[in-house]
Amino acid sequence: MSVAVAGCRMQKEGDAMAECADAWYHLVQGGGTVQGLRATRATDDSTVRCAVADGASLSALPEPWARTLVRELCAVPVRALSDADTLHAALRTLSDGWPAALRSYVTGLGRPLDWLEPHALQHGPAATFVAVGVLPVPGGWRWSAAAVGDCCLFQTRGDTLVTAFPLSLPESFGHHPDLVRGLDCLGGAGPSAIRTASGTAAPGDVLLLASDALAKWALAQETGRRPAWRQLAAVAVAAGAQARGSAAGGEPGPGAGTCSCSCSCSGSGSGSGSGSGSDCGTGSGPRSEPRTGDGGTGAEPRAEAGEDALRAFIGPLRDTGAIEDDDVTLVAVRFLDDGRTGTRAGGGADLRDGR
């Protein structure tokens, strides 16, 4: 049995990819960064963590904040994703470095602030997120998830929705979701703003992580008895296959600016240890960015690896007004009962075979 992760993101219509405030990241076991699509060898006690963040476009520096946030969420222990107090402490530690980072950003601008920037800088960066950690257990896997705001996780079985978290109805999405900020973290709400959930998964199940516009559309399809879960999983898998093909063709890997990747790990026990992570949606743009121990990762690619599959799906929905014109991220965590290791079509290279 193994777990395969694949996904992609795309920007608003007319924006450059550097302006996309969505980010995603995934980590196998914990530890070093994967270069390109290579992975270190995993053991049978592998764990997987994955996070999606949606930076608030009117906040200060939402893009680097979202990128930093997803890395931090994948660095915490899986058990922290089911404990709001523990996760809140980790997020507060992360936000402690941002006042100085924002001052450094202003100093490095070399120009006066425009009329909107003082208000945004006063409140700092902000984002919503959803994160999930997966642990192998006998006969399957157990997942724990945490969220602030309206990024969503869906557990699906074919075209059946098993779990929707933290929102389950399209009308639940609003214009003022809870946010985790780079200055006052969760503000007066504190840990109560963090929602948690957990469940078990069997071979064939898929966890889909999506930023708000796509999550709202998916739930509208579900309530309208037009479930699209299988279709969404196929889009993420196709994007992962495109990303691997791009990397094999000599384009920069995730650590050099591309933002989609696909990998898998096998596991049958439990535990933790060193492992490998992948930058997904972390290419640095032309803006000056605060350095908080997690800066940009290279030049912004002209087109994001794996983006074509998502664009072919989202484009017609935007044209008809079925989905809001917003940054979009889609990640699929698939639970496979393949009975073998090695490269699987659409699933990524098995980490057992990594070098």
CSV table of N, CA, C and O in Angstrom, one decimal, residues 18 23 85 92 174-175 235 255 294 338:
chain,number,residue,atom,x,y,z
A,18,ALA,N,3.7,35.1,-10.4
A,18,ALA,CA,4.3,35.7,-9.2
A,18,ALA,C,3.2,36.4,-8.3
A,18,ALA,O,3.5,36.6,-7.1
A,23,ALA,N,-0.5,28.7,-2.1
A,23,ALA,CA,0.7,27.9,-2.1
A,23,ALA,C,0.4,26.5,-1.5
A,23,ALA,O,-0.6,26.4,-0.8
A,85,ASP,N,-4.5,23.9,20.6
A,85,ASP,CA,-3.6,24.7,21.4
A,85,ASP,C,-2.1,24.5,20.9
A,85,ASP,O,-1.4,25.5,20.9
A,92,ARG,N,2.0,31.0,16.5
A,92,ARG,CA,2.4,32.2,17.1
A,92,ARG,C,3.9,32.4,17.0
A,92,ARG,O,4.4,33.5,16.8
A,174,GLY,N,-18.0,32.9,2.8
A,174,GLY,CA,-18.4,34.3,2.8
A,174,GLY,C,-17.2,35.1,2.4
A,174,GLY,O,-16.2,34.6,1.9
A,175,HIS,N,-17.3,36.4,2.7
A,175,HIS,CA,-16.2,37.4,2.3
A,175,HIS,C,-15.2,37.6,3.4
A,175,HIS,O,-14.2,38.3,3.2
A,235,VAL,N,-7.8,15.5,-12.4
A,235,VAL,CA,-7.1,16.7,-12.8
A,235,VAL,C,-5.8,16.8,-12.0
A,235,VAL,O,-4.7,17.2,-12.6
A,255,GLY,N,12.3,22.8,-6.3
A,255,GLY,CA,13.2,23.6,-5.5
A,255,GLY,C,13.7,24.8,-6.3
A,255,GLY,O,14.4,25.7,-5.8
A,294,ASP,N,12.9,31.3,5.5
A,294,ASP,CA,12.2,30.6,4.4
A,294,ASP,C,11.9,31.5,3.3
A,294,ASP,O,10.8,31.9,3.0
A,338,ASP,N,-1.5,-0.9,-4.4
A,338,ASP,CA,-1.0,-1.3,-5.7
A,338,ASP,C,-0.2,-2.6,-5.6
A,338,ASP,O,0.1,-3.3,-6.6
